[in-house]
Short mmCIF file of C-alpha atoms and ligand atoms in Angstrom, two decimals:
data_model
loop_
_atom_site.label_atom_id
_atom_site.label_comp_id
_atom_site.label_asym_id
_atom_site.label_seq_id
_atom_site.Cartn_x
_atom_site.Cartn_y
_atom_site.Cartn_z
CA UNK B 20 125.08 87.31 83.49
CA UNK B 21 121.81 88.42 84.85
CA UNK B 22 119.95 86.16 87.76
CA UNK B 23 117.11 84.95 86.83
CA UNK B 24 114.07 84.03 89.10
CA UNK B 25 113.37 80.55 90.41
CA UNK B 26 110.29 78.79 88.26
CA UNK B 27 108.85 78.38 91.53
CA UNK B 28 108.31 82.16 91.75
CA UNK B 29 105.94 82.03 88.67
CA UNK B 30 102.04 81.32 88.98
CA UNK B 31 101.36 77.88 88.10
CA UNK B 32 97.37 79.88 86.98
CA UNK B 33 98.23 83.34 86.38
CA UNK B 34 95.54 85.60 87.83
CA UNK B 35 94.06 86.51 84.49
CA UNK B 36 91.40 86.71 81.80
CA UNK B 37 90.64 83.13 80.63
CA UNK B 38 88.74 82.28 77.79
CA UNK B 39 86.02 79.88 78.53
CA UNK B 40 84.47 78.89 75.02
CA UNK B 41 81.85 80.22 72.32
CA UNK B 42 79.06 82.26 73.80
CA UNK B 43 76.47 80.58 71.37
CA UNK B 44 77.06 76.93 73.11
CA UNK B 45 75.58 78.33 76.80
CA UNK B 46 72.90 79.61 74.93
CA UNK B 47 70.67 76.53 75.50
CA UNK B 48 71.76 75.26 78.56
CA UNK B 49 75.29 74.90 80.88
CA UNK B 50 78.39 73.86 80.02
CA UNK B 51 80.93 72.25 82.38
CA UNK B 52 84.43 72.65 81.29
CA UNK B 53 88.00 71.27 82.89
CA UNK B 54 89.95 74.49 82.99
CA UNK B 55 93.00 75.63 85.11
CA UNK B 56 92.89 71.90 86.93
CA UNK B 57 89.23 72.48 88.35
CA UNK B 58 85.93 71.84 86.66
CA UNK B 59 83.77 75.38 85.65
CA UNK B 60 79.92 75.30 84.67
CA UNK B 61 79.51 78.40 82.34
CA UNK B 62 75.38 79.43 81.55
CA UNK B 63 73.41 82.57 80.96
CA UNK B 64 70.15 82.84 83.09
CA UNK B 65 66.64 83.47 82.00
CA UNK B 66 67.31 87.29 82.33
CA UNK B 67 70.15 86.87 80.29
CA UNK B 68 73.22 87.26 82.64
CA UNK B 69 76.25 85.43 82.07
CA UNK B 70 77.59 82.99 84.96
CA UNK B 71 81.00 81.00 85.06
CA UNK B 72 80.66 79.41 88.80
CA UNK B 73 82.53 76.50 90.17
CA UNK B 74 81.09 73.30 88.72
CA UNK B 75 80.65 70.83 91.46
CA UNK B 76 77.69 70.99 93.97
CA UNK B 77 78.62 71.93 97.36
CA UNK B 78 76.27 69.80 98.44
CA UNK B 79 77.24 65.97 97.03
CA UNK B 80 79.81 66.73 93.93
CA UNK B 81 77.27 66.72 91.20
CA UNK B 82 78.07 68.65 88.31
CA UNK B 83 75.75 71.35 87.30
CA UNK B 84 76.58 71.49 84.27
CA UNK B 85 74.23 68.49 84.47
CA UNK B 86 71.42 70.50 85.58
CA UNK B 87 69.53 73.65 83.62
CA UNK B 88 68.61 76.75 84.25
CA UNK B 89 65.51 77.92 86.46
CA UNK B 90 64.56 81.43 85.71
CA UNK B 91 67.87 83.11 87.72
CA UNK B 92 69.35 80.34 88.89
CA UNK B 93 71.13 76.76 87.89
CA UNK B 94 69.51 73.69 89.39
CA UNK B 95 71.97 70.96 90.28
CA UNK B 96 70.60 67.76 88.75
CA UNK B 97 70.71 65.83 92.35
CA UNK B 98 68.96 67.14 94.45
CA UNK B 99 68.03 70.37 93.17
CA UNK B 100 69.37 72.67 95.37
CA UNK B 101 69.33 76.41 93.07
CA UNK B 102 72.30 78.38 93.00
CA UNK B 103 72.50 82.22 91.67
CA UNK B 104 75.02 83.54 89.24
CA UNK B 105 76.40 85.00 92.17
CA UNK B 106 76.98 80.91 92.98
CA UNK B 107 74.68 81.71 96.41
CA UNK B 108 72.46 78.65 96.84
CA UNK B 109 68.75 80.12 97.06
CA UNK B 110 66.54 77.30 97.40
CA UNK B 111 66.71 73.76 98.79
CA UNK B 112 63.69 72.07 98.34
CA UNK B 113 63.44 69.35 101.21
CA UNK B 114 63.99 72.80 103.37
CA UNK B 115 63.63 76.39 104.44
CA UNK B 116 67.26 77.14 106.09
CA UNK B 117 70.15 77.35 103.49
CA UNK B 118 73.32 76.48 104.99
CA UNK B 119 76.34 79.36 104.87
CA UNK B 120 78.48 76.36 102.71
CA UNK B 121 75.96 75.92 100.47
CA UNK B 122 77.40 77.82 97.83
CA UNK B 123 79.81 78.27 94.88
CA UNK B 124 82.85 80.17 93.77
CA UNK B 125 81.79 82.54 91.06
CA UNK B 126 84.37 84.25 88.79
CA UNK B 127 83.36 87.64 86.89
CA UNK B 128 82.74 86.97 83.32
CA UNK B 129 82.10 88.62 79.85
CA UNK B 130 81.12 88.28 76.84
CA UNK B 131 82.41 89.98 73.96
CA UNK B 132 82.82 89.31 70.07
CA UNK B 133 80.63 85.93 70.89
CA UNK B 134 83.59 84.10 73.40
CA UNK B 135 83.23 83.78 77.22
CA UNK B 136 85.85 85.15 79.06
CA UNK B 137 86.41 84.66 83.06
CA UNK B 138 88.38 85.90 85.65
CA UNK B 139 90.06 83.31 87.87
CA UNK B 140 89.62 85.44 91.15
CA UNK B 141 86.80 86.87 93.01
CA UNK B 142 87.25 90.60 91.20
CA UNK B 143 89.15 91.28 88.38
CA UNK B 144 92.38 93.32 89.15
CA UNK B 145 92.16 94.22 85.17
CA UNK B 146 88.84 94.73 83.26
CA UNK B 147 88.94 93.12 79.78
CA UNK B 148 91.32 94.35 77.66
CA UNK B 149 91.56 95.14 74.09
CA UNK B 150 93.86 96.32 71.13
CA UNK B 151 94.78 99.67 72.61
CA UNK B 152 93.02 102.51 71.02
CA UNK B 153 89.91 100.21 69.67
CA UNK B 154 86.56 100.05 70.53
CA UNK B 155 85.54 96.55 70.72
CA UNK B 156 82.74 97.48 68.24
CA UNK B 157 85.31 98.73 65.24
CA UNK B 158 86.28 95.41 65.40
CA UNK B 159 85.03 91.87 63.99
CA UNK B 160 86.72 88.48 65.07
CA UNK B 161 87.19 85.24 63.24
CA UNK B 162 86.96 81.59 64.31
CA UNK B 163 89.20 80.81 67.31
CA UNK B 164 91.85 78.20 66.78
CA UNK B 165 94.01 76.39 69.05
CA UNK B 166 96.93 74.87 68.94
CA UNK B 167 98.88 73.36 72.19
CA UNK B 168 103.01 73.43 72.51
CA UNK B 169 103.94 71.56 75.05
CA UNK B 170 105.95 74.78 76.81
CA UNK B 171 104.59 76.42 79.78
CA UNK B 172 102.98 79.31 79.52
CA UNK B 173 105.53 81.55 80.95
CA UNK B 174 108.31 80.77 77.93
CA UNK B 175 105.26 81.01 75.57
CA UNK B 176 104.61 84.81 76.98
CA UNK B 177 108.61 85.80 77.17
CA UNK B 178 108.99 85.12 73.19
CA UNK B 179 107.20 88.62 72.97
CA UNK B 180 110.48 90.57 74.36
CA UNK B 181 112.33 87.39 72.19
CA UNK B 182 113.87 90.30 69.70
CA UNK B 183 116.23 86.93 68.26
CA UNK B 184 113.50 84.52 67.64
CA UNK B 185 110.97 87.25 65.62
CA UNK B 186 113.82 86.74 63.02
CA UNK B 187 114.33 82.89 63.41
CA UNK B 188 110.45 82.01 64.06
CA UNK B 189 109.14 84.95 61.98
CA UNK B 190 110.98 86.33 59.29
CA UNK B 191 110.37 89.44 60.96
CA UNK B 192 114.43 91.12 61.05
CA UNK B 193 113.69 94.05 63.81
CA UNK B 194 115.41 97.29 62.18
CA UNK B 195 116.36 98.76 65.76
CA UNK B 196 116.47 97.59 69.47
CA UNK B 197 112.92 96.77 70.65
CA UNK B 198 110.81 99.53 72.84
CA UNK B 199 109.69 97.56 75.72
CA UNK B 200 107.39 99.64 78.35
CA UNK B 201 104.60 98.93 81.04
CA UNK B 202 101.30 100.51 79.98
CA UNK B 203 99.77 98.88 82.84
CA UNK B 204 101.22 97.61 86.06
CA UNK B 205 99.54 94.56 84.76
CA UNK B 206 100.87 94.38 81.04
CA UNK B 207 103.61 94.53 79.52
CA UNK B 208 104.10 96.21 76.36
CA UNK B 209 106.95 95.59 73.33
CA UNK B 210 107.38 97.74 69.75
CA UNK B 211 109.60 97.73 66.84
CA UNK B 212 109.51 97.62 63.23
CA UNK B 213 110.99 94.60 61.43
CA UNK B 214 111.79 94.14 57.54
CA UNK B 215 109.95 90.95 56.48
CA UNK B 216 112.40 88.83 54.74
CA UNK B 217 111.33 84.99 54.51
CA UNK B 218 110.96 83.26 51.57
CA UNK B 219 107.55 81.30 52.26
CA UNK B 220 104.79 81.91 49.65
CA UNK B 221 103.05 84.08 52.31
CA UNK B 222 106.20 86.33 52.99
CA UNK B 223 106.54 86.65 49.23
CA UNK B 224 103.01 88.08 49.13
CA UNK B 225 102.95 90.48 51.81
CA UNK B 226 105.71 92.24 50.37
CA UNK B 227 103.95 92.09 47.18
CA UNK B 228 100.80 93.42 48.34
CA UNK B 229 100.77 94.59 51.71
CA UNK B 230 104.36 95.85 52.51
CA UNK B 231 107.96 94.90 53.23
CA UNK B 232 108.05 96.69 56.28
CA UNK B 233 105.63 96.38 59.39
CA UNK B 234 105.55 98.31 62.78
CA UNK B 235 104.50 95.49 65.49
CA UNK B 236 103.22 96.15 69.06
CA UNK B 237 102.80 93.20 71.28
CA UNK B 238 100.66 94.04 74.86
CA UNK B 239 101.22 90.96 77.41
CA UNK B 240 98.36 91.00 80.40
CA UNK B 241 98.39 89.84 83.19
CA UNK B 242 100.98 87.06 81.37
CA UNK B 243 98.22 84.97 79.06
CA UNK B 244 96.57 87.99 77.36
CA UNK B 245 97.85 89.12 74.19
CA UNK B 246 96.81 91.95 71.63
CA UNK B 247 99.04 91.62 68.73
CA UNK B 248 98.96 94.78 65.76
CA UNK B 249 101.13 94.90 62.79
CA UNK B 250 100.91 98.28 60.42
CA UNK B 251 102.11 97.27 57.35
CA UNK B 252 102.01 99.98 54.24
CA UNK B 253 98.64 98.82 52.72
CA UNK B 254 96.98 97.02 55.96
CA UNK B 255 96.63 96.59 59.55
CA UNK B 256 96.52 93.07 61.16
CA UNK B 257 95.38 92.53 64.61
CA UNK B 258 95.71 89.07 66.62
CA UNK B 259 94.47 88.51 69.84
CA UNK B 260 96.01 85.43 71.72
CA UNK B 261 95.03 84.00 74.93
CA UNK B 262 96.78 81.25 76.85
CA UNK B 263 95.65 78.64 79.87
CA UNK B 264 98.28 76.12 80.89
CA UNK B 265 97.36 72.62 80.71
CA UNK B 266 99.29 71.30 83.69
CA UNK B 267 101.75 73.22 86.15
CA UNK B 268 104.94 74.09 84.32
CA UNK B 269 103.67 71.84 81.10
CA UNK B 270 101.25 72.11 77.88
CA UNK B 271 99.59 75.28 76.94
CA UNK B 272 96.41 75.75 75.10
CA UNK B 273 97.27 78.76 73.16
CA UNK B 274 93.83 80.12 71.31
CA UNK B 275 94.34 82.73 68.61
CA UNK B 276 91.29 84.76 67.76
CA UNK B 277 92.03 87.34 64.33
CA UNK B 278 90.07 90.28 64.09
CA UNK B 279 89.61 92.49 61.43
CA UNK B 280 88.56 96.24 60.92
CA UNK B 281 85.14 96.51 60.39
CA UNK B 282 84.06 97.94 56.28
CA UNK B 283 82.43 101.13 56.40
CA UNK B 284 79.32 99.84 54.62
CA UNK B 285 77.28 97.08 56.12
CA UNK B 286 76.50 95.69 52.92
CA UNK B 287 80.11 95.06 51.64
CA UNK B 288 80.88 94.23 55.11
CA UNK B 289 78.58 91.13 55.41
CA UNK B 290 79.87 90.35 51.99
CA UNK B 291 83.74 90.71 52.35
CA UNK B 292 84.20 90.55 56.12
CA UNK B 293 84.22 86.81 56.15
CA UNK B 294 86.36 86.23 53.40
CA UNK B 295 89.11 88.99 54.54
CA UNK B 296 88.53 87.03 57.90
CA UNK B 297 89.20 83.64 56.48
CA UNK B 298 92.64 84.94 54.30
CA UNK B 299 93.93 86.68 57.51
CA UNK B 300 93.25 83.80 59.48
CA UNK B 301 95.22 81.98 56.71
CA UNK B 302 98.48 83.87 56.80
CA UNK B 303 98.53 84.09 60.78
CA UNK B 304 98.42 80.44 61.05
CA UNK B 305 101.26 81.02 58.27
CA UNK B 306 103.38 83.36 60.56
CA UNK B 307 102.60 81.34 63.93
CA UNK B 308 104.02 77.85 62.39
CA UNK B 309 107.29 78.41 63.78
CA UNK B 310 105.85 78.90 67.58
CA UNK B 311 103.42 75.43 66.13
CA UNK B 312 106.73 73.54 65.59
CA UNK B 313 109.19 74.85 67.37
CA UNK B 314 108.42 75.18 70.98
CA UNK B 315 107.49 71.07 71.29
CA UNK B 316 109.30 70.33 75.19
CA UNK B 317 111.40 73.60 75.64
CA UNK B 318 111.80 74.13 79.49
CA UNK B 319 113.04 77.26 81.46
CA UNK B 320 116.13 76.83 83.21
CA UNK B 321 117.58 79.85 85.48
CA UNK B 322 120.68 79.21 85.09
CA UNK B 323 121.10 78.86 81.37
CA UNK B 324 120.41 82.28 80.49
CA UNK B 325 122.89 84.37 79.04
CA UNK B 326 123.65 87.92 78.97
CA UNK B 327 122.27 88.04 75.40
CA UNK B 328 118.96 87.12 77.07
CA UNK B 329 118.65 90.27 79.15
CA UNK B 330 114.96 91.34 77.91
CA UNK B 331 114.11 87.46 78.50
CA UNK B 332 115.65 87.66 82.16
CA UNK B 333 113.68 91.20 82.61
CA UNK B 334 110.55 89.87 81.28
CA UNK B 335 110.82 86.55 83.93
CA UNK B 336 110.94 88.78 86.91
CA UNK B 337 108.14 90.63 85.86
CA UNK B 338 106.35 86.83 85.60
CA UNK B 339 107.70 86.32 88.70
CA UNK B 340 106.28 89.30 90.57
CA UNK B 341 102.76 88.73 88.79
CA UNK B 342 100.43 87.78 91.92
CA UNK B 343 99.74 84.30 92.97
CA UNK B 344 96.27 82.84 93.07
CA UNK B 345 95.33 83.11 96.86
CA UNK B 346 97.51 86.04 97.43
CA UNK B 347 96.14 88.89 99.03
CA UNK B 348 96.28 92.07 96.50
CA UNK B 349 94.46 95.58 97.26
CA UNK B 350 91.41 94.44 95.65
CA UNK B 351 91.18 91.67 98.38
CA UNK B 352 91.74 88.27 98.65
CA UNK B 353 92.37 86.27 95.18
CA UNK B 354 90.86 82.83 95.66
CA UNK B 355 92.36 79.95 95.50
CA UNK B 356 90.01 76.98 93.77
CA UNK B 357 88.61 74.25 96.61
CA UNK B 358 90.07 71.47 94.98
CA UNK B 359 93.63 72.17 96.46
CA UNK B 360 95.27 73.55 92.93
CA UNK B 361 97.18 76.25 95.03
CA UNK B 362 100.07 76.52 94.70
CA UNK B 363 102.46 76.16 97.93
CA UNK B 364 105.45 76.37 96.57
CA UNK B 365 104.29 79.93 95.44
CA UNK B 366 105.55 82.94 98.56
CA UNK B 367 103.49 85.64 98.02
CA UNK B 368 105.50 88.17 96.40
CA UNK B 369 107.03 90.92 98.03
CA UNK B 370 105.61 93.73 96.11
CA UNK B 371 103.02 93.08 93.72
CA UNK B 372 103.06 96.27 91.71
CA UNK B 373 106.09 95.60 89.12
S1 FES X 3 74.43 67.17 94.83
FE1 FES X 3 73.63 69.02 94.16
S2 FES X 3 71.80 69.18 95.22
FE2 FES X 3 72.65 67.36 96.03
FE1 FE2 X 4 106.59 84.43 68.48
#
């Protein structure tokens, strides 16, 4: 029986893309959110750059999300003081010197397909990603939707290398052994091609209309990231999921975003799009409900792992050799947020290149 690594090994935040929330609600003024246990203000400046900085003032705790936006900068609603998207403080009114702590974290953000997404470190050590041989353009995304198992994140990631629960969750029977590979020292990467054999009204249907038989690829980044493509016969689906754990080794907030390949005329496109959008969206939900129902309190335990649960054990240590926050990587130091969410328990990893 394989050993499998200590949960104390894993990131309790892994250092990843996050998504923050719709684009179109900064586009007024900032919004504050409580992610990854510390508070985030998220707002685009006059000049129309994009900001996620830490939330709370560095002067007396006010939130800026409070405050509004001054030409470049976000004005706390205290006092005043106005901070860059770089999270520099520029200007304090009552005076000319600026104090070095007078400033907050900022995490790189982007904006694609109308979401926010942020990096929780000081420089990405991944850009974006995407499906694998897309350009984000080709692509159109529907309405986000969450849903929340109460499994941490890691056991929520290692279903993709899972080859008995695609069948039991799913309906998806895998015709050979799965072909799991690293694309990226940061991702992980898993494809097979499964018969699709349930008996649900949207199984029926696919096999109907679309195909009996689908070619899957799953790509895991940085452990929260996920890029989803099934080929069937008659159509390509693509599912993007991205995860943010709730509380250390608890709840996830699991956000599925489907996309859709863009028509070839505009016209039909802004006719159809939306509608293929909303059915897709429709029979994901469909072929998610198992991970919905079933993953309610499950827990990782290292020592209940059998030899069945090789790919599982694999896919752990990879987890386990995934940075910490506040670990020093080639691109620097990764910060660790001010409110004391690092996590001791967490040795930096011997080698951080799986
Ligand atoms: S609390 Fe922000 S300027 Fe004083
Ligand atoms: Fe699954």
């Amino acid at each position: 029986v394989p050993l499998a690594p200590s949960p104390a090994r894993f990131p309790v935040y892994p250092v990843s893309w996050y998504l923050f929330g719709r684009a179109d609600a900064v586009r007024k003024r900032p919004v504050t959110k409580k992610i990854l246990g510390r508070e985030l203000v998220a707002f685009r400046t006059a000049g129309g750059r994009l900001a996620v900085l830490e939330a709370r003032c560095s002067h007396f705790n006010a939130d800026l999300g409070r405050g509004c936006v001054v030409g470049e900068t976000i004005r706390c609603p205290f006092h005043h003081w106005q901070y860059g998207a770089d999270g520099k403080c520029v200007q304090i009114p009552s005076q000319q010197d600026i104090p070095s702590f007078a400033r907050q974290r900022s995490y790189p953000a982007v904006e694609r397909h109308g979401y926010i997404y942020f990096f929780n470190g000081p420089r990405p050590l991944f850009d974006l990603p995407f499906f694998a041989g897309c350009r984000p353009e080709e692509l159109r995304a529907g309405r986000c939707f969450p849903f929340v198992p109460n499994a941490p994140w890691y056991l929520f990631a290692a279903n993709i290398v899972d080859e008995h629960h695609f069948l039991t969750q799913h309906s998806r029977r895998p015709t050979g052994p799965l072909d799991i590979d690293s694309p990226h020292p940061f991702a992980r990467r898993v494809r097979f091609e499964a018969e699709v054999v349930g008996s649900s009204a949207f199984d029926r249907l696919l096999r109907r209309f679309v195909g009996d038989r689908v070619r899957v690829s799953v790509t895991c980044w940085g452990g929260n990231v996920f890029f989803v493509t099934g080929s069937f016969r008659r159509a390509e689906s693509y599912i993007h999921v991205i995860t943010q754990p709730l509380e250390p080794g608890g709840r996830t907030l699991v956000n599925v975003i489907v996309f859709l390949r863009r028509f070839g005329s505009r016209v039909l496109g802004a006719l159809l799009e939306p509608i293929s959008l909303w059915v897709r969206r429709i029979f994901t939900a469909a072929f998610l409900s198992g991970e919905f129902e079933e993953l309610a309190g499950i827990r990782y335990n290292p020592h209940s792992l059998v030899a069945g649960d090789r790919l599982v054990t694999e896919f752990f240590e990879w987890v386990a050799s995934l940075p910490p926050e506040g670990a020093a990587t080639a691109a620097g130091p990764i910060d660790t947020p001010r409110t004391g969410e690092a996590n001791p328990d967490n040795p930096v990893p011997s080698a951080t290149t799986p």
